[in-house]
Short mmCIF file of C-alpha atoms in Angstrom, two decimals:
data_model
loop_
_atom_site.label_atom_id
_atom_site.label_comp_id
_atom_site.label_asym_id
_atom_site.label_seq_id
_atom_site.Cartn_x
_atom_site.Cartn_y
_atom_site.Cartn_z
CA UNK H 719 -69.82 -122.83 -92.89
CA UNK H 720 -67.28 -120.10 -93.08
CA UNK H 721 -65.07 -120.51 -95.64
CA UNK H 722 -62.04 -118.63 -96.25
CA UNK H 723 -60.71 -118.94 -99.30
CA UNK H 724 -57.42 -118.44 -100.22
CA UNK H 725 -55.95 -117.57 -103.62
CA UNK H 726 -53.50 -117.82 -105.82
CA UNK H 727 -53.21 -116.24 -109.38
CA UNK H 728 -52.15 -113.49 -111.70
CA UNK H 729 -54.84 -113.06 -114.00
CA UNK H 730 -58.50 -112.47 -112.89
CA UNK H 731 -60.10 -114.57 -116.16
CA UNK H 732 -58.02 -117.62 -115.69
CA UNK H 733 -58.97 -121.18 -115.07
CA UNK H 734 -57.98 -120.39 -111.25
CA UNK H 735 -60.09 -117.18 -110.95
CA UNK H 736 -63.10 -118.05 -112.73
CA UNK H 737 -63.00 -121.66 -110.06
CA UNK H 738 -62.61 -119.16 -106.92
CA UNK H 739 -65.37 -116.62 -108.58
CA UNK H 740 -67.56 -120.15 -108.31
CA UNK H 741 -66.32 -121.44 -105.60
CA UNK H 742 -67.97 -118.16 -103.77
CA UNK H 743 -70.77 -117.91 -105.77
CA UNK H 744 -72.03 -122.16 -104.95
CA UNK H 745 -71.17 -121.41 -101.65
CA UNK H 746 -73.47 -118.28 -100.78
CA UNK H 747 -76.48 -119.45 -102.29
CA UNK H 748 -76.19 -122.94 -100.41
CA UNK H 749 -75.87 -119.94 -97.51
CA UNK H 750 -72.52 -120.53 -96.52
CA UNK H 751 -70.61 -117.45 -95.10
CA UNK H 752 -67.68 -116.39 -97.63
CA UNK H 753 -64.28 -114.80 -97.07
CA UNK H 754 -62.12 -114.57 -99.80
CA UNK H 755 -58.26 -114.04 -100.08
CA UNK H 756 -57.04 -112.65 -103.61
CA UNK H 757 -53.12 -112.33 -102.96
CA UNK H 758 -52.46 -110.85 -106.17
CA UNK H 759 -55.29 -108.61 -105.43
CA UNK H 760 -54.05 -108.07 -102.62
CA UNK H 761 -50.33 -107.90 -103.20
CA UNK H 762 -49.98 -109.94 -100.40
CA UNK H 763 -46.14 -108.79 -99.21
CA UNK H 764 -44.21 -113.06 -100.07
CA UNK H 765 -41.16 -112.82 -98.26
CA UNK H 766 -40.39 -113.86 -94.55
CA UNK H 767 -37.70 -110.78 -93.85
CA UNK H 768 -37.61 -107.80 -90.60
CA UNK H 769 -40.42 -105.60 -90.62
CA UNK H 770 -42.79 -108.70 -90.36
CA UNK H 771 -41.90 -108.08 -86.20
CA UNK H 772 -41.32 -104.59 -86.10
CA UNK H 773 -39.91 -103.86 -82.45
CA UNK H 774 -39.45 -107.73 -81.76
CA UNK H 775 -36.77 -108.17 -84.40
CA UNK H 776 -33.80 -109.44 -82.80
CA UNK H 777 -30.44 -108.26 -84.81
CA UNK H 778 -29.53 -110.66 -85.82
CA UNK H 779 -33.24 -111.56 -87.03
CA UNK H 780 -33.96 -114.57 -85.20
CA UNK H 781 -37.49 -115.56 -87.45
CA UNK H 782 -39.12 -118.56 -85.87
CA UNK H 783 -38.62 -116.97 -82.29
CA UNK H 784 -38.81 -112.89 -83.78
CA UNK H 785 -41.73 -114.29 -84.50
CA UNK H 786 -43.33 -116.10 -81.77
CA UNK H 787 -42.35 -112.70 -79.47
CA UNK H 788 -44.30 -110.42 -82.07
CA UNK H 789 -47.22 -112.86 -82.22
CA UNK H 790 -47.30 -113.03 -78.15
CA UNK H 791 -47.24 -109.10 -78.41
CA UNK H 792 -49.90 -108.79 -81.12
CA UNK H 793 -47.61 -106.62 -82.84
CA UNK H 794 -47.67 -107.87 -86.04
CA UNK H 795 -48.11 -106.55 -89.05
CA UNK H 796 -51.68 -105.82 -89.86
CA UNK H 797 -51.03 -107.60 -93.11
CA UNK H 798 -50.62 -110.74 -90.92
CA UNK H 799 -52.32 -110.63 -87.99
CA UNK H 800 -56.23 -110.01 -90.66
CA UNK H 801 -54.58 -113.51 -92.48
CA UNK H 802 -54.81 -115.07 -88.94
CA UNK H 803 -58.23 -113.75 -87.20
CA UNK H 804 -59.52 -115.10 -90.50
CA UNK H 805 -58.36 -118.52 -90.13
CA UNK H 806 -59.66 -118.25 -86.60
CA UNK H 807 -62.95 -116.84 -87.55
CA UNK H 808 -62.69 -119.93 -89.74
CA UNK H 809 -64.02 -123.94 -90.12
CA UNK H 810 -62.54 -124.43 -93.88
CA UNK H 811 -60.36 -123.07 -95.92
CA UNK H 812 -60.12 -123.51 -99.78
CA UNK H 813 -56.65 -123.45 -101.46
CA UNK H 814 -56.90 -122.00 -105.16
CA UNK H 815 -53.78 -122.27 -106.85
CA UNK H 816 -52.03 -123.72 -109.89
CA UNK H 817 -48.98 -126.43 -109.31
CA UNK H 818 -45.86 -124.52 -110.82
CA UNK H 819 -43.51 -126.52 -110.19
CA UNK H 820 -44.85 -129.78 -108.43
CA UNK H 821 -45.57 -126.95 -105.94
CA UNK H 822 -47.98 -123.65 -104.82
CA UNK H 823 -46.97 -120.45 -106.42
CA UNK H 824 -44.42 -118.18 -105.08
CA UNK H 825 -47.14 -115.35 -103.68
CA UNK H 826 -49.38 -118.75 -101.53
CA UNK H 827 -45.76 -120.13 -100.31
CA UNK H 828 -45.64 -117.06 -98.78
CA UNK H 829 -48.76 -116.10 -97.01
CA UNK H 830 -47.66 -119.62 -95.45
CA UNK H 831 -44.07 -118.68 -94.20
CA UNK H 832 -45.46 -115.44 -92.83
CA UNK H 833 -48.84 -115.81 -91.74
CA UNK H 834 -47.97 -119.66 -89.94
CA UNK H 835 -45.78 -117.92 -87.07
CA UNK H 836 -43.93 -119.07 -83.95
CA UNK H 837 -46.58 -119.82 -81.33
CA UNK H 838 -49.32 -119.25 -83.82
CA UNK H 839 -48.71 -122.86 -86.42
CA UNK H 840 -45.90 -123.50 -84.33
CA UNK H 841 -44.45 -123.69 -81.15
CA UNK H 842 -47.37 -124.32 -79.66
CA UNK H 843 -47.96 -127.06 -76.31
CA UNK H 844 -46.73 -128.48 -74.13
CA UNK H 845 -43.66 -131.03 -74.11
CA UNK H 846 -43.76 -134.12 -71.91
CA UNK H 847 -43.04 -138.37 -71.98
CA UNK H 848 -46.92 -138.86 -73.71
CA UNK H 849 -46.36 -135.01 -75.88
CA UNK H 850 -44.05 -133.28 -77.85
CA UNK H 851 -46.31 -130.45 -78.33
CA UNK H 852 -49.95 -129.76 -80.38
CA UNK H 853 -49.13 -130.30 -83.79
CA UNK H 854 -49.83 -132.84 -86.05
CA UNK H 855 -53.84 -132.97 -84.99
CA UNK H 856 -53.96 -130.27 -83.23
CA UNK H 857 -52.90 -126.97 -82.56
CA UNK H 858 -54.21 -123.58 -82.77
CA UNK H 859 -56.29 -125.04 -85.92
CA UNK H 860 -57.37 -128.22 -85.22
CA UNK H 861 -61.37 -128.98 -85.96
CA UNK H 862 -60.71 -127.41 -89.08
CA UNK H 863 -60.74 -127.29 -92.67
CA UNK H 864 -58.69 -128.07 -95.76
CA UNK H 865 -59.22 -128.74 -99.59
CA UNK H 866 -56.87 -127.88 -102.07
CA UNK H 867 -58.15 -127.35 -106.09
CA UNK H 868 -54.99 -127.59 -108.06
CA UNK H 869 -55.40 -126.99 -111.53
CA UNK H 870 -52.24 -129.22 -112.91
CA UNK H 871 -51.33 -128.48 -116.57
CA UNK H 872 -49.00 -132.15 -117.22
CA UNK H 873 -52.05 -134.95 -118.07
CA UNK H 874 -52.82 -137.10 -115.17
CA UNK H 875 -50.93 -140.20 -116.22
CA UNK H 876 -48.02 -138.93 -115.59
CA UNK H 877 -49.04 -138.27 -111.85
CA UNK H 878 -50.51 -141.02 -111.15
CA UNK H 879 -48.89 -144.20 -108.69
CA UNK H 880 -46.08 -144.82 -112.18
CA UNK H 881 -46.24 -141.77 -113.11
CA UNK H 882 -43.07 -139.95 -113.94
CA UNK H 883 -43.77 -136.90 -112.27
CA UNK H 884 -44.73 -138.48 -108.62
CA UNK H 885 -47.68 -139.51 -107.44
CA UNK H 886 -50.55 -136.10 -106.94
CA UNK H 887 -51.21 -137.78 -102.87
CA UNK H 888 -47.12 -137.35 -102.46
CA UNK H 889 -46.70 -133.76 -104.27
CA UNK H 890 -49.22 -132.87 -101.81
CA UNK H 891 -47.95 -134.61 -99.45
CA UNK H 892 -45.78 -131.16 -98.01
CA UNK H 893 -48.95 -128.72 -97.77
CA UNK H 894 -51.09 -131.67 -96.50
CA UNK H 895 -49.80 -132.44 -93.28
CA UNK H 896 -46.77 -130.84 -93.79
CA UNK H 897 -48.66 -127.15 -93.96
CA UNK H 898 -52.07 -127.89 -92.93
CA UNK H 899 -52.20 -130.70 -89.95
CA UNK H 900 -49.23 -129.61 -88.56
CA UNK H 901 -51.06 -127.02 -86.62
CA UNK H 902 -54.58 -128.67 -86.73
CA UNK H 903 -56.44 -128.39 -89.89
CA UNK H 904 -57.48 -131.51 -91.87
CA UNK H 905 -57.59 -131.43 -94.95
CA UNK H 906 -59.72 -133.50 -97.01
CA UNK H 907 -59.33 -134.82 -100.94
CA UNK H 908 -58.31 -133.13 -103.42
CA UNK H 909 -59.83 -131.55 -105.71
CA UNK H 910 -57.41 -131.64 -108.87
CA UNK H 911 -57.59 -130.60 -112.98
CA UNK H 912 -55.40 -132.17 -114.91
CA UNK H 913 -54.89 -131.23 -118.58
CA UNK H 914 -55.26 -127.23 -118.00
CA UNK H 915 -52.84 -126.42 -120.74
CA UNK H 916 -55.20 -127.85 -123.17
CA UNK H 917 -58.51 -126.99 -121.37
CA UNK H 918 -60.90 -125.37 -124.12
CA UNK H 919 -63.84 -123.18 -122.84
CA UNK H 920 -66.17 -125.81 -123.22
CA UNK H 921 -64.56 -128.31 -121.09
CA UNK H 922 -65.38 -125.79 -118.75
CA UNK H 923 -69.23 -126.42 -118.27
CA UNK H 924 -68.25 -129.97 -117.35
CA UNK H 925 -65.02 -128.84 -114.99
CA UNK H 926 -67.24 -126.16 -113.26
CA UNK H 927 -70.61 -129.10 -112.67
CA UNK H 928 -68.08 -130.77 -110.83
CA UNK H 929 -66.57 -127.96 -108.65
CA UNK H 930 -69.96 -127.19 -107.67
CA UNK H 931 -70.66 -130.68 -106.74
CA UNK H 932 -67.41 -131.37 -104.47
CA UNK H 933 -68.49 -127.76 -102.97
CA UNK H 934 -71.73 -128.76 -101.73
CA UNK H 935 -70.55 -132.60 -100.61
CA UNK H 936 -67.32 -130.69 -98.41
CA UNK H 937 -69.42 -130.43 -95.16
CA UNK H 938 -69.62 -134.31 -95.22
CA UNK H 939 -66.75 -135.01 -96.74
CA UNK H 940 -64.37 -137.32 -94.57
CA UNK H 941 -61.10 -135.99 -94.23
CA UNK H 942 -57.60 -137.54 -95.25
CA UNK H 943 -57.18 -140.16 -92.52
CA UNK H 944 -53.89 -138.64 -90.84
CA UNK H 945 -52.54 -140.14 -87.69
CA UNK H 946 -51.95 -137.89 -85.11
CA UNK H 947 -48.62 -137.43 -83.30
CA UNK H 948 -49.34 -137.98 -79.41
CA UNK H 949 -52.07 -140.08 -79.21
CA UNK H 950 -49.89 -143.91 -79.18
CA UNK H 951 -48.94 -144.79 -83.18
CA UNK H 952 -45.29 -142.92 -82.35
CA UNK H 953 -42.91 -143.28 -79.95
CA UNK H 954 -41.66 -140.06 -78.39
CA UNK H 955 -39.66 -138.32 -79.30
CA UNK H 956 -38.39 -139.63 -82.20
CA UNK H 957 -41.51 -139.21 -83.76
CA UNK H 958 -41.04 -142.25 -85.71
CA UNK H 959 -44.40 -144.75 -87.28
CA UNK H 960 -44.37 -147.73 -84.37
CA UNK H 961 -43.28 -150.81 -86.26
CA UNK H 962 -46.02 -152.79 -87.22
CA UNK H 963 -49.26 -150.21 -88.09
CA UNK H 964 -48.99 -150.34 -91.45
CA UNK H 965 -50.45 -152.18 -94.56
CA UNK H 966 -48.06 -154.39 -95.90
CA UNK H 967 -45.82 -153.34 -98.25
CA UNK H 968 -46.75 -149.32 -97.59
CA UNK H 969 -43.82 -147.16 -96.83
CA UNK H 970 -42.47 -143.06 -97.36
CA UNK H 971 -45.42 -140.26 -96.89
CA UNK H 972 -48.38 -143.26 -97.00
CA UNK H 973 -46.89 -144.62 -93.71
CA UNK H 974 -48.98 -141.26 -91.78
CA UNK H 975 -52.23 -141.56 -93.49
CA UNK H 976 -53.83 -144.82 -90.77
CA UNK K 1320 -16.58 -125.41 -111.26
CA UNK K 1321 -17.75 -122.58 -112.52
CA UNK K 1322 -20.07 -122.52 -109.81
CA UNK K 1323 -23.38 -120.25 -108.89
CA UNK K 1324 -24.40 -120.44 -105.89
CA UNK K 1325 -28.42 -119.18 -104.93
CA UNK K 1326 -29.03 -117.73 -101.79
CA UNK K 1327 -32.62 -117.21 -99.90
CA UNK K 1328 -32.39 -115.85 -95.98
CA UNK K 1329 -33.06 -113.07 -94.68
CA UNK K 1330 -30.00 -112.65 -92.17
CA UNK K 1331 -26.87 -112.26 -93.42
CA UNK K 1332 -25.35 -113.15 -90.32
CA UNK K 1333 -27.59 -116.40 -89.63
CA UNK K 1334 -26.11 -119.99 -90.14
CA UNK K 1335 -27.41 -120.02 -93.89
CA UNK K 1336 -25.43 -116.44 -93.84
CA UNK K 1337 -22.32 -118.43 -92.70
CA UNK K 1338 -22.97 -121.81 -94.83
CA UNK K 1339 -23.38 -119.87 -97.85
CA UNK K 1340 -19.80 -117.12 -97.54
CA UNK K 1341 -17.71 -120.65 -96.40
CA UNK K 1342 -19.13 -122.28 -99.73
CA UNK K 1343 -17.50 -118.44 -101.71
CA UNK K 1344 -14.39 -118.67 -99.56
CA UNK K 1345 -13.89 -123.13 -99.77
CA UNK K 1346 -14.58 -122.82 -103.81
CA UNK K 1347 -12.50 -119.62 -104.48
CA UNK K 1348 -9.68 -120.96 -102.84
CA UNK K 1349 -10.16 -123.80 -104.42
CA UNK K 1350 -9.74 -121.95 -107.73
CA UNK K 1351 -12.79 -122.16 -108.73
CA UNK K 1352 -14.69 -119.42 -109.94
CA UNK K 1353 -18.29 -118.51 -108.18
CA UNK K 1354 -20.86 -116.40 -108.29
CA UNK K 1355 -23.84 -115.22 -105.75
CA UNK K 1356 -27.53 -115.37 -106.71
CA UNK K 1357 -28.47 -113.36 -102.49
CA UNK K 1358 -32.31 -113.34 -103.37
CA UNK K 1359 -33.44 -110.96 -100.35
CA UNK K 1360 -29.91 -108.95 -100.35
CA UNK K 1361 -30.99 -108.59 -103.95
CA UNK K 1362 -34.45 -107.25 -103.14
CA UNK K 1363 -35.15 -110.09 -106.24
CA UNK K 1364 -38.89 -109.42 -107.00
CA UNK K 1365 -40.29 -113.16 -106.13
CA UNK K 1366 -44.38 -113.09 -108.08
CA UNK K 1367 -44.75 -114.33 -111.40
CA UNK K 1368 -47.30 -110.91 -113.33
CA UNK K 1369 -47.76 -109.70 -116.15
CA UNK K 1370 -45.25 -107.13 -115.82
CA UNK K 1371 -42.78 -109.99 -116.74
CA UNK K 1372 -43.27 -110.16 -119.91
CA UNK K 1373 -44.09 -106.56 -120.76
CA UNK K 1374 -45.19 -106.14 -124.78
CA UNK K 1375 -46.03 -109.67 -124.32
CA UNK K 1376 -47.67 -110.14 -121.98
CA UNK K 1377 -50.76 -111.20 -123.21
CA UNK K 1378 -54.50 -109.79 -122.17
CA UNK K 1379 -55.43 -112.39 -120.97
CA UNK K 1380 -52.04 -113.33 -119.12
CA UNK K 1381 -51.24 -117.05 -120.33
CA UNK K 1382 -48.09 -117.39 -118.19
CA UNK K 1383 -46.40 -120.10 -119.63
CA UNK K 1384 -47.55 -118.84 -123.50
CA UNK K 1385 -46.03 -115.18 -123.50
CA UNK K 1386 -43.20 -116.11 -121.09
CA UNK K 1387 -42.00 -118.27 -123.75
CA UNK K 1388 -42.62 -115.49 -125.92
CA UNK K 1389 -40.87 -113.58 -123.74
CA UNK K 1390 -38.02 -115.51 -123.37
CA UNK K 1391 -37.47 -115.95 -127.20
CA UNK K 1392 -37.75 -112.58 -127.93
CA UNK K 1393 -35.10 -111.55 -125.96
CA UNK K 1394 -37.51 -109.77 -124.17
CA UNK K 1395 -38.06 -110.31 -120.43
CA UNK K 1396 -37.06 -109.26 -117.73
CA UNK K 1397 -33.28 -107.62 -116.92
CA UNK K 1398 -33.31 -109.66 -113.67
CA UNK K 1399 -34.59 -113.30 -114.80
CA UNK K 1400 -32.53 -112.45 -117.81
CA UNK K 1401 -30.02 -112.26 -115.39
CA UNK K 1402 -30.21 -115.53 -113.45
CA UNK K 1403 -30.84 -117.58 -117.35
CA UNK K 1404 -27.08 -116.14 -118.13
CA UNK K 1405 -26.18 -117.18 -114.76
CA UNK K 1406 -27.62 -120.35 -115.21
CA UNK K 1407 -25.85 -121.30 -118.85
CA UNK K 1408 -22.90 -120.14 -117.20
CA UNK K 1409 -22.14 -121.86 -114.87
CA UNK K 1410 -21.68 -126.28 -114.79
CA UNK K 1411 -22.95 -126.02 -110.54
CA UNK K 1412 -25.72 -124.30 -109.36
CA UNK K 1413 -25.79 -125.08 -105.39
CA UNK K 1414 -28.68 -123.79 -103.66
CA UNK K 1415 -28.20 -122.61 -100.20
CA UNK K 1416 -32.03 -122.71 -97.75
CA UNK K 1417 -33.39 -123.49 -94.93
CA UNK K 1418 -36.65 -125.69 -94.84
CA UNK K 1419 -39.77 -123.72 -94.29
CA UNK K 1420 -42.92 -125.98 -93.69
CA UNK K 1421 -41.60 -128.35 -95.60
CA UNK K 1422 -40.12 -126.52 -99.10
CA UNK K 1423 -38.15 -123.56 -100.57
CA UNK K 1424 -38.51 -119.81 -98.79
CA UNK K 1425 -40.93 -118.06 -101.23
CA UNK K 1426 -38.22 -116.26 -101.94
CA UNK K 1427 -35.96 -119.18 -103.51
CA UNK K 1428 -39.62 -120.65 -104.86
CA UNK K 1429 -40.16 -117.46 -107.07
CA UNK K 1430 -36.64 -117.36 -107.61
CA UNK K 1431 -38.35 -119.95 -109.79
CA UNK K 1432 -41.57 -119.10 -110.65
CA UNK K 1433 -39.86 -116.39 -112.40
CA UNK K 1434 -36.21 -117.96 -113.72
CA UNK K 1435 -37.36 -121.57 -115.18
CA UNK K 1436 -39.70 -120.11 -118.53
CA UNK K 1437 -41.14 -122.03 -120.77
CA UNK K 1438 -38.91 -122.39 -124.00
CA UNK K 1439 -36.08 -121.87 -121.10
CA UNK K 1440 -36.80 -124.69 -118.46
CA UNK K 1441 -39.70 -126.74 -119.83
CA UNK K 1442 -41.83 -126.90 -123.56
CA UNK K 1443 -38.42 -127.96 -125.10
CA UNK K 1444 -37.44 -130.27 -127.56
CA UNK K 1445 -40.36 -132.01 -129.68
CA UNK K 1446 -42.41 -134.80 -129.65
CA UNK K 1447 -42.73 -137.88 -131.25
CA UNK K 1448 -43.43 -142.44 -131.17
CA UNK K 1449 -40.50 -142.02 -128.44
CA UNK K 1450 -39.77 -138.38 -127.83
CA UNK K 1451 -41.31 -135.81 -124.88
CA UNK K 1452 -39.53 -133.25 -124.86
CA UNK K 1453 -36.62 -133.23 -124.10
CA UNK K 1454 -36.94 -132.77 -120.14
CA UNK K 1455 -36.05 -135.17 -117.59
CA UNK K 1456 -32.55 -135.42 -118.42
CA UNK K 1457 -31.75 -133.55 -120.71
CA UNK K 1458 -33.31 -130.34 -121.61
CA UNK K 1459 -31.75 -126.85 -121.94
CA UNK K 1460 -29.55 -127.46 -118.38
CA UNK K 1461 -28.53 -130.66 -119.91
CA UNK K 1462 -24.72 -131.21 -118.40
CA UNK K 1463 -25.27 -128.86 -115.05
CA UNK K 1464 -25.42 -130.57 -111.70
CA UNK K 1465 -26.98 -129.12 -108.77
CA UNK K 1466 -26.15 -129.39 -104.24
CA UNK K 1467 -28.95 -128.49 -102.06
CA UNK K 1468 -28.37 -126.95 -98.54
CA UNK K 1469 -30.86 -127.15 -95.96
CA UNK K 1470 -30.93 -126.06 -93.29
CA UNK K 1471 -33.77 -128.22 -90.87
CA UNK K 1472 -34.95 -126.70 -88.10
CA UNK K 1473 -35.29 -129.89 -86.28
CA UNK K 1474 -34.13 -133.44 -85.44
CA UNK K 1475 -33.05 -135.74 -87.92
CA UNK K 1476 -34.94 -138.93 -86.87
CA UNK K 1477 -38.41 -137.03 -87.99
CA UNK K 1478 -37.14 -137.33 -91.39
CA UNK K 1479 -35.85 -141.11 -91.19
CA UNK K 1480 -37.58 -143.33 -93.84
CA UNK K 1481 -40.73 -143.91 -90.62
CA UNK K 1482 -40.22 -140.39 -89.92
CA UNK K 1483 -43.31 -137.79 -88.58
CA UNK K 1484 -42.52 -135.31 -90.81
CA UNK K 1485 -41.40 -138.61 -94.35
CA UNK K 1486 -38.37 -138.71 -95.88
CA UNK K 1487 -35.71 -136.14 -95.96
CA UNK K 1488 -35.28 -137.81 -99.56
CA UNK K 1489 -38.68 -137.22 -100.80
CA UNK K 1490 -39.53 -133.77 -98.87
CA UNK K 1491 -36.45 -133.19 -101.27
CA UNK K 1492 -38.08 -135.19 -104.40
CA UNK K 1493 -40.54 -132.03 -106.05
CA UNK K 1494 -36.77 -129.71 -106.54
CA UNK K 1495 -34.14 -132.89 -106.46
CA UNK K 1496 -35.87 -134.12 -110.15
CA UNK K 1497 -39.23 -132.27 -110.05
CA UNK K 1498 -37.29 -128.15 -110.41
CA UNK K 1499 -33.28 -129.68 -111.31
CA UNK K 1500 -33.61 -132.88 -113.17
CA UNK K 1501 -36.18 -131.65 -114.98
CA UNK K 1502 -35.07 -129.27 -117.54
CA UNK K 1503 -31.40 -131.35 -117.38
CA UNK K 1504 -29.56 -130.49 -113.77
CA UNK K 1505 -28.39 -134.04 -112.22
CA UNK K 1506 -28.34 -132.86 -108.15
CA UNK K 1507 -26.31 -134.99 -106.30
CA UNK K 1508 -26.87 -136.07 -102.58
CA UNK K 1509 -28.16 -132.71 -100.92
CA UNK K 1510 -25.95 -131.34 -97.17
CA UNK K 1511 -28.57 -131.52 -94.61
CA UNK K 1512 -28.60 -130.44 -91.40
CA UNK K 1513 -30.89 -130.92 -88.85
CA UNK K 1514 -31.51 -129.67 -84.87
CA UNK K 1515 -30.54 -126.27 -86.84
CA UNK K 1516 -33.03 -124.74 -84.23
CA UNK K 1517 -30.41 -125.52 -81.24
CA UNK K 1518 -27.24 -125.73 -83.12
CA UNK K 1519 -24.88 -124.01 -80.73
CA UNK K 1520 -21.52 -121.38 -81.77
CA UNK K 1521 -19.40 -123.85 -80.34
CA UNK K 1522 -20.73 -126.80 -82.81
CA UNK K 1523 -20.54 -124.26 -85.80
CA UNK K 1524 -16.71 -126.02 -86.24
CA UNK K 1525 -17.80 -129.02 -86.58
CA UNK K 1526 -20.16 -128.14 -89.15
CA UNK K 1527 -17.89 -126.00 -90.73
CA UNK K 1528 -15.39 -128.94 -92.08
CA UNK K 1529 -18.23 -131.13 -92.84
CA UNK K 1530 -19.54 -128.41 -95.48
CA UNK K 1531 -16.13 -127.69 -97.27
CA UNK K 1532 -15.10 -131.41 -96.97
CA UNK K 1533 -18.45 -132.07 -99.51
CA UNK K 1534 -18.15 -128.83 -100.66
CA UNK K 1535 -14.25 -129.55 -102.39
CA UNK K 1536 -15.60 -133.04 -103.10
CA UNK K 1537 -18.65 -131.53 -105.25
CA UNK K 1538 -16.74 -132.43 -108.53
CA UNK K 1539 -16.61 -135.83 -108.35
CA UNK K 1540 -19.10 -136.30 -106.49
CA UNK K 1541 -21.58 -139.21 -108.54
CA UNK K 1542 -25.48 -137.49 -109.06
CA UNK K 1543 -28.66 -138.96 -107.64
CA UNK K 1544 -29.44 -141.74 -110.25
CA UNK K 1545 -32.98 -140.34 -111.74
CA UNK K 1546 -33.85 -142.96 -114.90
CA UNK K 1547 -34.17 -140.61 -118.16
CA UNK K 1548 -37.63 -139.68 -119.65
CA UNK K 1549 -36.89 -140.34 -123.25
CA UNK K 1550 -34.66 -143.60 -123.02
CA UNK K 1551 -37.16 -146.29 -122.70
CA UNK K 1552 -37.58 -146.66 -118.82
CA UNK K 1553 -41.46 -145.02 -119.68
CA UNK K 1554 -43.94 -145.83 -122.12
CA UNK K 1555 -44.42 -142.75 -124.43
CA UNK K 1556 -46.44 -140.32 -123.87
CA UNK K 1557 -48.33 -141.64 -121.40
CA UNK K 1558 -45.00 -141.90 -118.86
CA UNK K 1559 -46.03 -144.20 -116.62
CA UNK K 1560 -42.64 -146.38 -115.22
CA UNK K 1561 -42.88 -149.77 -117.07
CA UNK K 1562 -43.65 -152.56 -115.18
CA UNK K 1563 -40.58 -154.39 -113.53
CA UNK K 1564 -38.04 -151.64 -113.92
CA UNK K 1565 -37.99 -151.67 -109.95
CA UNK K 1566 -36.54 -153.20 -107.06
CA UNK K 1567 -38.75 -155.32 -104.91
CA UNK K 1568 -41.08 -152.95 -102.67
CA UNK K 1569 -40.40 -149.95 -104.32
CA UNK K 1570 -42.92 -147.51 -104.64
CA UNK K 1571 -43.66 -143.69 -104.80
CA UNK K 1572 -40.87 -141.88 -105.75
CA UNK K 1573 -37.90 -143.62 -105.32
CA UNK K 1574 -39.43 -145.51 -108.71
CA UNK K 1575 -37.84 -142.48 -110.58
CA UNK K 1576 -34.30 -143.41 -109.05
CA UNK K 1577 -32.36 -145.88 -110.61
#
């Protein structure tokens, strides 16, 4: 595999950083190529603004259109071009981050906001009677896979089907489906560690063992079977799931899993 | 009302900025007090790091514990203290932002990550057999209300119950429930504009009218009836919703609405 690890934690001696280091070591030893985007270490600029598009920034700024023009002209800033190049190089992307307020840390959201430009990650492909752009299973990054490795402070039952925080699969759906599957990346089931606020050093070897096993299985793990957009499951252009395709009682985000 | 508007768009001449300006004007004219946190104009620092906690940053950094100690010592950075003070002053908070990749722009997520510290927005209240901290309906910001004003590039059907992007209420649940209701803020139904990539200047007066009406009704609008944590609906400490409380067929995030 050619694996890109996108890492988002401010402390190099944190659990998240230990998991990132372990992933580099485990995958490298197994003969895979690994590159790391350590966003804090890189001082990643997290905010989209006119400076991202240089002479292609219009006035007033139009984020989608301007980012697309700058992308097509090869004129995005060097930091963004480097990340797009890494994504094109990789066949597998691992995201290592703590769940902060039920979502990514800002620095990682800012990586998505800036790297996933128009014409690269969205605004790709033609629209017709049978196709609504290349997205949700098609697109620039089709054929690649992703794995979220997420640390969660609270205990697992709080994230279960009836848990107060909401089911973890639903909390991660906007990332798995909305961010990754949209430009074509197929995510596998996430590696989630719960109760990490109370995790002790004595417990780390078990965590490390589980993480190594997931990493070594990654190549043969089936992705989450999200429905592809342009292959009959959705009406076009309303993009409503056709009636009767889902198992009885399934609703919400779960509709979009086959 | 005392209204804080938290605004997250890089372009002062954007639709988002126009909606923010209109909110300031409409509420002020109606006799309400208004303060604005214009995150781009303030050059808001979006990333949590050790600099946030000054001498209270431990080594290695522990985000929750360190932020709580710095909060209790009044030693958070001035920018964060100013936002916490504004939240305590306000009875109503409006968030104005574009939905980027099905979530907040990074700069706004970074406002949450940095301002909602331990002991201020979480880690509040005692744990007992009948109480699991003051959260989800209780907490530092209880009694306040919030309104999300969100612009969305895509068309409304894509965000409907069977829409490919997922229902808008589910996409916003982690903000409404996980970020706002958690420290006690009660959100009202959001103001969502769809298809804003194609909105024309001719259509703006209708949008402005709808927005003004929502703003002037805000004081008397009922909040989303999320279930409170410590009042019998959830088992403690598993925080699973007790069986049989929900209308037939409701699941996922929807369980947590009465």
